[in-house]
Structures are given as structure tokens and as C-alpha cells.
XYZ file of C-alpha atoms in Angstrom:
483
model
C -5.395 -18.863 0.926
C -2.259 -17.230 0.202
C 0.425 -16.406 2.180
C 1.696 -12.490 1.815
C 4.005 -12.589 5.183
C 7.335 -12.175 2.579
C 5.485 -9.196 0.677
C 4.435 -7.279 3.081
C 7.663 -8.024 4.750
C 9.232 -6.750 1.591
C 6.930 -3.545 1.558
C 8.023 -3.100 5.482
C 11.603 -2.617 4.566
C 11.076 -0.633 1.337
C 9.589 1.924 3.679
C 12.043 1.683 6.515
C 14.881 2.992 3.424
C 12.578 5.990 2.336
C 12.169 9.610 3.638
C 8.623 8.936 4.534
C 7.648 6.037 7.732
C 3.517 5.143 7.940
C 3.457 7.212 11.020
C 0.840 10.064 10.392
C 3.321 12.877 11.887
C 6.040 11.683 8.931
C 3.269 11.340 6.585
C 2.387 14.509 7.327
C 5.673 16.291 6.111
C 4.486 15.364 2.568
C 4.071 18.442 -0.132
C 1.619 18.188 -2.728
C 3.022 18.148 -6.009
C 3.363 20.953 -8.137
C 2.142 19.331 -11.299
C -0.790 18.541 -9.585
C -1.764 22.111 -8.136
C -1.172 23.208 -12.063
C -2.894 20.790 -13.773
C -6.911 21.750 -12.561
C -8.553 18.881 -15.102
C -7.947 15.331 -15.263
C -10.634 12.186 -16.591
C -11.400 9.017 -14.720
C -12.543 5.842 -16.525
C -14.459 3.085 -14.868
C -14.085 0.264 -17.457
C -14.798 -3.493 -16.817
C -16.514 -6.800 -16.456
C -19.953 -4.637 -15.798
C -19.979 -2.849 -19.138
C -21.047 -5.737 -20.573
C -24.569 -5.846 -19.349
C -24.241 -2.387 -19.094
C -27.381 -2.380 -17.284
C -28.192 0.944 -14.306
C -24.839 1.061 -13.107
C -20.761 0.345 -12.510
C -22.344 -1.535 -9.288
C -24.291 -4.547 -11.665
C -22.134 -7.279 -9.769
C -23.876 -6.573 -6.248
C -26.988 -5.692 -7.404
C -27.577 -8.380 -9.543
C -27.161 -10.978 -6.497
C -29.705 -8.104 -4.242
C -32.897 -10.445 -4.553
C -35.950 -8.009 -5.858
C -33.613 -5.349 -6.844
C -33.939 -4.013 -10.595
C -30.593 -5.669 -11.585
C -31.830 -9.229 -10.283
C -34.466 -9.183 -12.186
C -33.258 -7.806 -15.308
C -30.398 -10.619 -15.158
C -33.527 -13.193 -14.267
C -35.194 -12.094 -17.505
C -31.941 -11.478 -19.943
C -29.621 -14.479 -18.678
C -31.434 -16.906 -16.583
C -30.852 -17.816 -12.955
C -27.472 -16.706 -11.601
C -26.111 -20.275 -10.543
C -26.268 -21.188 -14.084
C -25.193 -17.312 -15.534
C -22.994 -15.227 -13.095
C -20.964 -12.253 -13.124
C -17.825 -14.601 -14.047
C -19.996 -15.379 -17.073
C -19.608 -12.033 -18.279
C -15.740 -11.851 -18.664
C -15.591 -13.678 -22.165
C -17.940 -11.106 -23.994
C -15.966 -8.420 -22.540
C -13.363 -8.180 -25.272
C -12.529 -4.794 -25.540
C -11.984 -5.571 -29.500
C -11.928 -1.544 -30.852
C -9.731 -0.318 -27.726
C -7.334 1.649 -28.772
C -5.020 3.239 -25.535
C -3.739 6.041 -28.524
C -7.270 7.210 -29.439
C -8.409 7.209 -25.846
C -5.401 9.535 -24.770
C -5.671 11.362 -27.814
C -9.334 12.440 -26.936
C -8.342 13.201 -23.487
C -5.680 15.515 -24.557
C -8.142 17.216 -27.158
C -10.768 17.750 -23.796
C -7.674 19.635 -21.860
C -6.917 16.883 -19.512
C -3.897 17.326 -17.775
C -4.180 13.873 -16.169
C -5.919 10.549 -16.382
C -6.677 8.426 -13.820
C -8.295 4.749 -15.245
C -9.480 2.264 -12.399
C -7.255 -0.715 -12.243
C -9.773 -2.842 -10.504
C -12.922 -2.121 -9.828
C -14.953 -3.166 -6.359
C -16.014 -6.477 -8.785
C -12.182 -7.780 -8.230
C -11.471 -8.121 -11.836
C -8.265 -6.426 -12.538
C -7.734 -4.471 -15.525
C -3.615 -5.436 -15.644
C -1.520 -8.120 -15.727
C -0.486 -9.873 -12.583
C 0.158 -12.966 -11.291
C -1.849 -12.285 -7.711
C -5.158 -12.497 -9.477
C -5.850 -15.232 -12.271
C -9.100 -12.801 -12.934
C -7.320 -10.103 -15.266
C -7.381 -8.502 -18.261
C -4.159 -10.502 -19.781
C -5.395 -13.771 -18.779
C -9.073 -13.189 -19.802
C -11.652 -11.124 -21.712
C -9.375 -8.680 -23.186
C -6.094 -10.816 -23.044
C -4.357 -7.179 -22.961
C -2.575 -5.348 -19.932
C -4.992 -2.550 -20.559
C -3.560 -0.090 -17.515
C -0.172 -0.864 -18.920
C -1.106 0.530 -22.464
C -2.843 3.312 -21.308
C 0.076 4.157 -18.858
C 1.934 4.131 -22.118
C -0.571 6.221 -24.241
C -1.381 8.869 -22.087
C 2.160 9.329 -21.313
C 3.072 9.715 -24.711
C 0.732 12.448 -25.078
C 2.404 14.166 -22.216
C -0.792 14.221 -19.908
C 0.262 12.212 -15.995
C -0.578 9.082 -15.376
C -2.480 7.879 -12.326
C -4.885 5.032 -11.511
C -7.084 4.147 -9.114
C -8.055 0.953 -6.746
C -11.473 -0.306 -5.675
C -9.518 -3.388 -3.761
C -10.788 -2.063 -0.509
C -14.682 -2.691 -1.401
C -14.592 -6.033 -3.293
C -14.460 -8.021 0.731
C -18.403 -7.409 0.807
C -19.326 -6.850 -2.694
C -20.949 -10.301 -3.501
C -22.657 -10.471 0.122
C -26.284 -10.560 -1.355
C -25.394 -13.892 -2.869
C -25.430 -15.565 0.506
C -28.320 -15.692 0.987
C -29.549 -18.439 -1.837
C -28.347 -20.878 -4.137
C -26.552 -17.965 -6.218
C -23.596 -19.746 -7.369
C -20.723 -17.739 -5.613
C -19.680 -20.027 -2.768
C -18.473 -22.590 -5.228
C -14.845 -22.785 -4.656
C -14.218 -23.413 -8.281
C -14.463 -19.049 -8.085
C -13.627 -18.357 -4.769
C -10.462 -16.091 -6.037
C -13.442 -14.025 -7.768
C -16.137 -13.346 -5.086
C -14.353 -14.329 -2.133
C -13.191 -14.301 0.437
C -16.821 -12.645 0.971
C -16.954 -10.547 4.326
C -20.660 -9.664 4.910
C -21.257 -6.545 4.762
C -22.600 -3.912 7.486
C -26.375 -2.686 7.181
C -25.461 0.786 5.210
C -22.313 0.515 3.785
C -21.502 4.186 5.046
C -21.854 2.173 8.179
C -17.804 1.208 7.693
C -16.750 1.304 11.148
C -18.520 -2.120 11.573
C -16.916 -4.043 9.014
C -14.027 -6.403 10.176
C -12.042 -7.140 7.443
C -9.477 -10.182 8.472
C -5.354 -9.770 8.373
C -5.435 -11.816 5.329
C -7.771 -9.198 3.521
C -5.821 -6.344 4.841
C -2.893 -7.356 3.376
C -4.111 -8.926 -0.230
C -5.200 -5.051 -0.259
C -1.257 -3.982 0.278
C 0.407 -6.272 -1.464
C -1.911 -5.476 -4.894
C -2.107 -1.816 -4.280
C 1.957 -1.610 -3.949
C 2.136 -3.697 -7.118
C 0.451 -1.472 -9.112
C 2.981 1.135 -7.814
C 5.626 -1.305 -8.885
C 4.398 -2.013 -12.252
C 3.225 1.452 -13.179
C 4.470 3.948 -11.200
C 1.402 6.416 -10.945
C 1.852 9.941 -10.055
C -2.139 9.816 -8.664
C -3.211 6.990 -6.542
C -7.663 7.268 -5.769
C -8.934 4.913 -3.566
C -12.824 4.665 -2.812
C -14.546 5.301 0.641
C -13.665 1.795 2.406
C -10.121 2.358 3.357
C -11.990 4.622 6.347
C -12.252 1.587 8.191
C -10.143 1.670 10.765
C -8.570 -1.792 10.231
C -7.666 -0.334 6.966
C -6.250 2.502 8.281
C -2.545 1.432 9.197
C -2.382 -0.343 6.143
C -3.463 2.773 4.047
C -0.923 4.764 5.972
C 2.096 1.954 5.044
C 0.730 2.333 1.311
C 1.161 6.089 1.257
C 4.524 5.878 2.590
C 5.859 2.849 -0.102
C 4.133 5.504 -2.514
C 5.848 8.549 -1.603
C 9.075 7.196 -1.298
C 8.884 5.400 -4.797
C 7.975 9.043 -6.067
C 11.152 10.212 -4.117
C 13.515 7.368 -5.248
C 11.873 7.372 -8.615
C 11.623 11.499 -9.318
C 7.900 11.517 -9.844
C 5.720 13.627 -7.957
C 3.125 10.980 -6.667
C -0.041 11.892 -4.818
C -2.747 10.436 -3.326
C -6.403 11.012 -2.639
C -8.663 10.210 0.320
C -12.329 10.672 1.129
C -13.489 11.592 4.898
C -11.236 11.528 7.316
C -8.976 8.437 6.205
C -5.978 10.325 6.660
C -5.419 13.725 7.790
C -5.824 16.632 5.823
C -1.727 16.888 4.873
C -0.908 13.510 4.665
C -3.114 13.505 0.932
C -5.418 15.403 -0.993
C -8.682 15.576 0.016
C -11.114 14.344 -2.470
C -14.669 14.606 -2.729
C -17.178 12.483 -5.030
C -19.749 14.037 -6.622
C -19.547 17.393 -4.396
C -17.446 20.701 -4.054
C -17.176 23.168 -1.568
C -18.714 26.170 -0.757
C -15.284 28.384 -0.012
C -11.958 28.622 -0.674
C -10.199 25.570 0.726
C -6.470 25.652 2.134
C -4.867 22.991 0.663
C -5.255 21.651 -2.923
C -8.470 19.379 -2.972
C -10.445 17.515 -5.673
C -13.719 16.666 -6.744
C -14.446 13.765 -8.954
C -17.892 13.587 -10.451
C -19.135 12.047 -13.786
C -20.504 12.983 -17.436
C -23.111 11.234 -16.787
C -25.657 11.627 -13.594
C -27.233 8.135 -13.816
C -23.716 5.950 -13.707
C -19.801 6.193 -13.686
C -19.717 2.940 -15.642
C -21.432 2.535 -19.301
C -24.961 1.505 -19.266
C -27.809 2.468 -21.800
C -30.059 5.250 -21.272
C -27.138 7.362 -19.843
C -28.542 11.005 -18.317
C -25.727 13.414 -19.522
C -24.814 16.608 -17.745
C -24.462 18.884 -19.847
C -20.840 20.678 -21.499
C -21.381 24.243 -19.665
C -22.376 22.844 -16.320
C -19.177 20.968 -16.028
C -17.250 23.826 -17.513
C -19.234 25.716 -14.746
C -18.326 22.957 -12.432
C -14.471 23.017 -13.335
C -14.102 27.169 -12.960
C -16.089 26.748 -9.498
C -14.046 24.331 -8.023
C -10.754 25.979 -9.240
C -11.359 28.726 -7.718
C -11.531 27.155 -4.503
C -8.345 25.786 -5.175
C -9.407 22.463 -6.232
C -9.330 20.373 -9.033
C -11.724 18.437 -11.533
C -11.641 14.708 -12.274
C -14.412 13.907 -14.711
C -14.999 10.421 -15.412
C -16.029 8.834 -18.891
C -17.372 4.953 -18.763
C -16.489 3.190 -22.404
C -18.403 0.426 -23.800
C -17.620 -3.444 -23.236
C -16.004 -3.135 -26.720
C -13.599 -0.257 -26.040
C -15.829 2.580 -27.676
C -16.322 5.676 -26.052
C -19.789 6.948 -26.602
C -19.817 9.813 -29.246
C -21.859 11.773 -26.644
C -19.195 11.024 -23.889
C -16.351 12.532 -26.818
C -18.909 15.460 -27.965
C -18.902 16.394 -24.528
C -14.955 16.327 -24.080
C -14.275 17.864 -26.812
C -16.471 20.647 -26.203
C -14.802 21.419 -23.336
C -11.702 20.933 -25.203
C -12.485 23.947 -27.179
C -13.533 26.207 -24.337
C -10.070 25.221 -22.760
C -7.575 25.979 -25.584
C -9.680 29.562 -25.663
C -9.401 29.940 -22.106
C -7.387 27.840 -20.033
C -5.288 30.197 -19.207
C -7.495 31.546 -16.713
C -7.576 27.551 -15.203
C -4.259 26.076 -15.757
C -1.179 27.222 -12.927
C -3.854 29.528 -11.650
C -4.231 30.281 -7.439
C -7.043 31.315 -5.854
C -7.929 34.956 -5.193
C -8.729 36.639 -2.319
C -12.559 35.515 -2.296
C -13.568 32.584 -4.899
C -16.372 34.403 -6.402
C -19.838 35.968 -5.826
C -23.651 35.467 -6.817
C -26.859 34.105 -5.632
C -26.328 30.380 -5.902
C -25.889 28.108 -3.038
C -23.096 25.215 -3.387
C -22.755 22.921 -0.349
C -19.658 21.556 0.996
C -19.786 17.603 0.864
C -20.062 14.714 -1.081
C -23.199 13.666 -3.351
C -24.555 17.078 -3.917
C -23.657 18.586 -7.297
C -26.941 16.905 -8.934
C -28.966 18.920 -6.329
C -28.732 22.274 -6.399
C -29.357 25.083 -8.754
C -27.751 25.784 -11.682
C -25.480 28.850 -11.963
C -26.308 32.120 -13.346
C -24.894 34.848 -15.143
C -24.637 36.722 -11.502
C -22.811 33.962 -10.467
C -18.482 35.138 -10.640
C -15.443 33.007 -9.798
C -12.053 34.532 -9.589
C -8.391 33.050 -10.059
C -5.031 34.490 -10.109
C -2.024 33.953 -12.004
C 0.660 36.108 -10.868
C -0.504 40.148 -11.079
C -3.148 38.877 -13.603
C -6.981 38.709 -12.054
C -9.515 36.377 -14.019
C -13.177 36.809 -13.646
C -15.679 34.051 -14.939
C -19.637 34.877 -15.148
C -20.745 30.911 -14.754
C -23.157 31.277 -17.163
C -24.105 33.916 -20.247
C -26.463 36.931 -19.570
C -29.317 37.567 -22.137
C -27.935 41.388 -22.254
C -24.593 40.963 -22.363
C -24.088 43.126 -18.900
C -21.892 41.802 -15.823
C -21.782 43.306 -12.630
C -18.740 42.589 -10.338
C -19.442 43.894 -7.082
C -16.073 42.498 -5.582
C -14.705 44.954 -8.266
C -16.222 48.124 -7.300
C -13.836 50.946 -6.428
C -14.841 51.570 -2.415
C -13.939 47.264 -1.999
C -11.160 45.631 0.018
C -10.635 43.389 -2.068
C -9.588 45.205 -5.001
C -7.394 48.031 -3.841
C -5.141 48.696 -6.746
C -6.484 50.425 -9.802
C -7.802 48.265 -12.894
C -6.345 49.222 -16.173
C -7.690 47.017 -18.845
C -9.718 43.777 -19.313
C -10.437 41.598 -21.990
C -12.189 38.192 -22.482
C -10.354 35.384 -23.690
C -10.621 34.903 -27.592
C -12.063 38.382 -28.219
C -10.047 41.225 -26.965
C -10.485 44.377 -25.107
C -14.400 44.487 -23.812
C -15.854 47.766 -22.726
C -16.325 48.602 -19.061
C -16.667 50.785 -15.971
C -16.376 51.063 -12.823
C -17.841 52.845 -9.777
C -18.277 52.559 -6.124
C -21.205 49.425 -6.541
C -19.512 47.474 -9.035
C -17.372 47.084 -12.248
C -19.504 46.531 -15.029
C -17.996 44.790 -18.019
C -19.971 44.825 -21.495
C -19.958 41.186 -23.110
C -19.917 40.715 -27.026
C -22.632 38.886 -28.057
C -21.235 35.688 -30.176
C -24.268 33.224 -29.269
C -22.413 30.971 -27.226
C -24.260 29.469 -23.822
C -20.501 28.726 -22.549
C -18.734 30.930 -19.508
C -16.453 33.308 -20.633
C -13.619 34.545 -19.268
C -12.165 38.122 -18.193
C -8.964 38.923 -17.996
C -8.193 42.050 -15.647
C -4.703 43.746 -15.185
């Protein structure tokens, strides 16, 4: 077991020289950065060990130790029994032979990303980077490349931010199911892979009654602060886990080492949290797979997938579609949030040609009308229509889609932007937040346009402001641009 006392010591005084200490009323004096606020679109990649089988999900290594789950018998069938074939077994076919860190960033600046965020190491503890705390990592095996340090380098290049994320905090329970047989992962030969294996609580939401040890507590600082180190990321995502209070004051000392390198080293770094892990200042509130259903006071986040079935790369992928995550993005923008949509690449370094139709689609509805996305604020009331969006995580696969009554606003400066979520058959919009008698529209409009056609026709009276929509064919949003 290895010793961290002269890390973390190290860590300890790096903070002690900073502006920020890991006590939540200093943490609290943080300021979002501005990039961030601006920026509205970034993509997440979950890329590893597990796109090799590539088999229901990211989550193969647990589930494929779950005895009678559909993983542990499709790995019964396909590779035998897992004391002879485990996950370790999968690292030498995942070679990553056609990744290219240039082509990835170049499709990500085509799709309007503004950031990127790819996971360093995933909750299967095989890290994606070189380093010397963890023999299991992309340098040393599979790939034999530092494949976070090339895409830091790529995506910089293109002038898109760099940020990564961690799945550290969930590895301590990830290979629990294996316990309970002759599975293979208690031999000590590959301890440094599944272990040290903390079993996990009945319902993993269930966090509070997990009790991770000192030792795991601070393997998670000392790797998490190397990746600031060694990469200096302006985003920093961590998973669910770090709510458990043990974690806690250690996520609290790793927001403070981050903030101050950001200060020392004149990079706006932020990081993201899920439930109440830290307080609502201290980071920016993310939210997996959800939104919100108003306009939220500080900058938020939700990160959600192209695909519905998996964030990792497995066959049979269930695609959302391009408009509902263009519907998605102008939503949650005008709630003052911001889109992370993640892509999952094959064990080769491919990204499916659905994943890049998908991007690039939304590319082109960008370049036409990002202006009414990008260094926008929210109005006075995010939008109107008849559709029903919850606040909370998991819920974006369960509601209705949007309709053509459905309107989100933004602002950018004395310039009002009004996006119909999806295309009426006639062509007609109604904006009753526009009518002449509202409050919320007291000064007098003078001209609007959509973005990529021109002037539009329109009127307005004391219901609404009805706008008059060329009719081009496309099944995309549109957006109006009102002065």
C-alpha cells in the first residue's frame, strides 16, 4: 500500500500559498469564469478499457462480475469464465490504433464546441495518461500513448478549452460483485487494478453509507491534483461519489489546489459538482442527464449523451436525435446553463460516423445561429409553451418532446433572441411574452429577422407577436432575432 503522507503534505502547503483555503466560506469567494458563462457547448468522451467489449454500457467492468446480470453472461458466452478472462484481459486489444487527437478536435470544433472535457479515468481505474501512481495506463499499456496529454494538445490547438474529468471517486466499490465467487480479482498479482475493493452500499445512491478508508481518500487527492499538475484543465467533472461525506473535505482541498493553480497559472479553472457536494458558489452545479425547469441563478450545466442507451461505445447504440439536442442546448441556455454532450469512440479510436453526422449537424445549425447561444444571458423569463421539463437529474429521456409552441429567449446586450424548439407545419409563431399589453416586453419592437434568412414578416397586438416563418424544409429550430 502506498504511502501519500509527503503528497498530500505537499498539496497542504500548495494551498496554504494560494488565495483560496478548503474552507467552504473561502471557497465560496470563487467567480465562475467568464469563458465558461460564454462558451454554452462543450463534448465529453468516455473512452477506455470497456470499449472493447463494447457490450450495454461504459459500466461492463461491474456488471460483468454481477452474477445473472446480462453482462455476466454475455462475457460467460463470448470469453469464458472470468478467472481465466477478466477485465485486465481486455487492455491489450484496446489499442486505440486510428486515434488521431487532431481529427477528434477537429470534429469537435466543426460541431461548435467551445470546450472538451475527455475522462481521464474512468470508475474501471484504468487511466487514460501517463503517470507513475498507476502501472494501469494508457502509456504503459493498450495504447502505449498519453492520450489526455495529446488531446490537451489538440483541442488546444484548435482554440476550444481544455478540461477533463475523474471517475477516481467510484472505482473503491466498482469490482464488489466479484467477491462473491472465484472471479479472479482478489489475486494480488492485480490488486493495483480492482483493489483496494470497498464493498459497496445496497443502492449506490445510498452514498452516505460507504466508508471509504484514509488511504482511499487520499490516492483520490493525490491523482486528481496530478492531473491538475500535468494538464492544467480549465474544467474539472467529477461523478456523484465525492457526496460522501468522507470525501467531502478532501473534495473541498482539491477545489482549492485547483483554483489557486488557475490563479497562479492565469487560467480560469472551474469545477463541477452533482447534489449537494459543495455549495452552490463554491462550483458549478451540474446535472446528468436532466435540466431545469426555470431560470437558474448561477451558471449551471447539464451533461447528457448522443446516445440514450450508453455514454461509452457499445453496439446497437439508440441515438437521440440532431434537433432534440439542438432543442436541448437552446433550452438549457436559456436558463443560463450550459450543454456538455458526450460522444463514446470505438476501442480503435474511431468515432462512429453517426456520432460525427450528428456533430456536425449541429455544427451547421451553430455557425447559422450561434449567435443567439454563444456570450448570450438569460432574459427576463426563459421561454413559454406547453411542455413540461423537470428539474433534476435522469429525466431528459422522459418527457415530451418540444413543439413549435414551445419559445426560449436569450439576450445579448439590447438584442432579444427568440427560438420556436421545433418547426410549425404553417410556418406561424405566436409569442405571447411579446404581445404589446406584457411586462415583459415594455419597449417597442422594431425589426426581427431569423438567422440565415433576413427580415421575416410579423405583427404584433395585445395577445401576441406573431412572426411569419419561411418555409426552407428544415425540421431544425430557428432562430429570431428582435431589436
Amino acid at each position: 500500500m502506498k504511502d501519500y503522507s509527503l503528497q498530500v503534505e505537499r498539496i497542504e502547503k500548495a494551498i496554504e500559498q494560494g488565495p483560496f483555503s478548503d474552507e467552504l466560506r473561502s471557497l465560496e469567494k470563487y467567480s465562475c469564469p467568464e469563458w465558461y458563462e460564454n462558451a454554452k457547448f462543450g463534448i465529453f468522451i468516455h473512452w477506455g478499457v470497456y470499449a472493447v467489449p463494447a457490450f450495454n454500457s461504459e459500466w461492463y467492468a461491474r456488471e460483468m462480475y454481477q452474477v445473472g446480470s446480462l453482462a455476466y453472461e454475455h462475457h460467460l458466452k463470448m470469453y469464458g469464465a472470468h478467472k481465466e478472462f477478466g477485465y485486465k484481459d481486455f487492455i491489450p486489444d484496446f489499442k486505440a490504433e486510428k486515434f488521431d487527437a487532431s481529427e477528434w478536435a477537429g470534429l469537435f470544433k466543426a460541431a461548435g464546441a467551445k470546450f472538451v472535457v475527455p475522462v481521464a479515468e474512468h470508475h474501471d481505474g484504468f487511466a487514460m495518461y501517463q503517470t507513475e501512481l498507476n502501472r494501469w495506463n494508457s502509456m504503459d499499456m493498450g495504447p502505449k500513448r498519453d492520450v489526455i496529454g495529446e488531446l490537451a494538445n489538440a483541442i488546444r490547438a484548435e482554440d476550444m478549452v481544455f478540461g477533463l474529468s475523474s471517475h477516481r471517486a467510484e472505482h473503491y466499490w466498482f469490482f464488489d460483485h466479484g467477491l462473491g465467487y472465484d472471479s479472479g480479482i482478489d489475486d494480488p498479482d492485480y490488486a493495483d487494478l480492482y483493489g483496494p475493493i470497498m464493498k459497496g452500499p445496497s443502492g449506490l445512491h445510498r452514498y452516505q453509507e460507504a466508508h471509504p478508508s484514509k488511504h482511499m481518500l487520499e490516492d483520490w487527492l493525490v491523482r486528481t491534483c496530478e492531473l491538475v499538475d500535468k494538464y492544467q484543465p480549465s474544467l474539472v467533472w467529477f461523478d456523484w461519489w465525492v457526496n460522501n461525506l468522507a470525501f467531502r473535505p478532501y473534495l473541498r482541498k482539491f477545489a482549492a489546489y485547483l483554483y489557486n493553480d488557475g490563479v497562479t497559472n492565469n487560467y480560469g479553472a472551474a469545477l463541477n459538482y452533482k447534489y449537494d457536494a459543495l455549495s452552490p458558489r463554491a462550483a458549478v452545479f451540474d446535472i446528468e442527464r436532466g435540466q431545469m425547469n426555470e431560470i437558474y441563478p448561477l451558471f449551471w450545466q447539464n451533461d447528457t449523451a448522443i446516445s440514450k442507451s450508453s455514454w461509452g461505445y457499445t453496439e446497437n447504440q439508440v441515438y437521440k436525435t440532431s434537433e432534440s439536442i439542438v432543442a436541448d442546448l437552446i433550452d438549457v441556455v436559456s436558463k443560463n446553463g450550459a450543454l456538455l454532450l458526450n460522444v463514446g469512440p470505438r476501442a480503435d479510436g474511431t468515432i462512429p460516423q453517426k456520432d460525427q453526422d450528428i456533430l456536425r449537424e449541429i455544427g451547421s445549425w451553430l455557425k447559422v445561429n450561434g449567435e443567439a447561444i454563444y456570450d448570450t444571458r438569460p432574459w427576463t423569463l426563459y421561454g413559454e409553451g406547453p411542455t413540461k421539463v423537470a428539474t433534476g437529474a435522469f429525466s431528459d429521456t422522459h418527457r415530451s418532446d418540444f413543439t413549435s409552441g414551445d419559445i426560449r429567449f436569450t439576450t445579448n446586450g439590447d438584442t432579444l433572441y427568440a427560438m420556436p424548439l421545433a418547426r410549425s407545419q404553417d410556418g406561424v409563431v405566436r409569442i405571447f411574452a411579446l404581445a404589446k399589453n406584457s411586462n415583459h416586453a415594455p419597449r417597442e419592437i422594431t425589426n426581427i429577422s431569423m438567422l440565415g434568412h433576413g427580415p421575416v414578416e410579423w405583427s404584433q397586438d395585445n395577445d401576441a407577436t406573431t412572426v411569419f416563418l419561411p418555409k426552407n424544409g428544415s425540421s431544425m429550430p430557428c432562430a429570431l432575432k428582435i431589436t
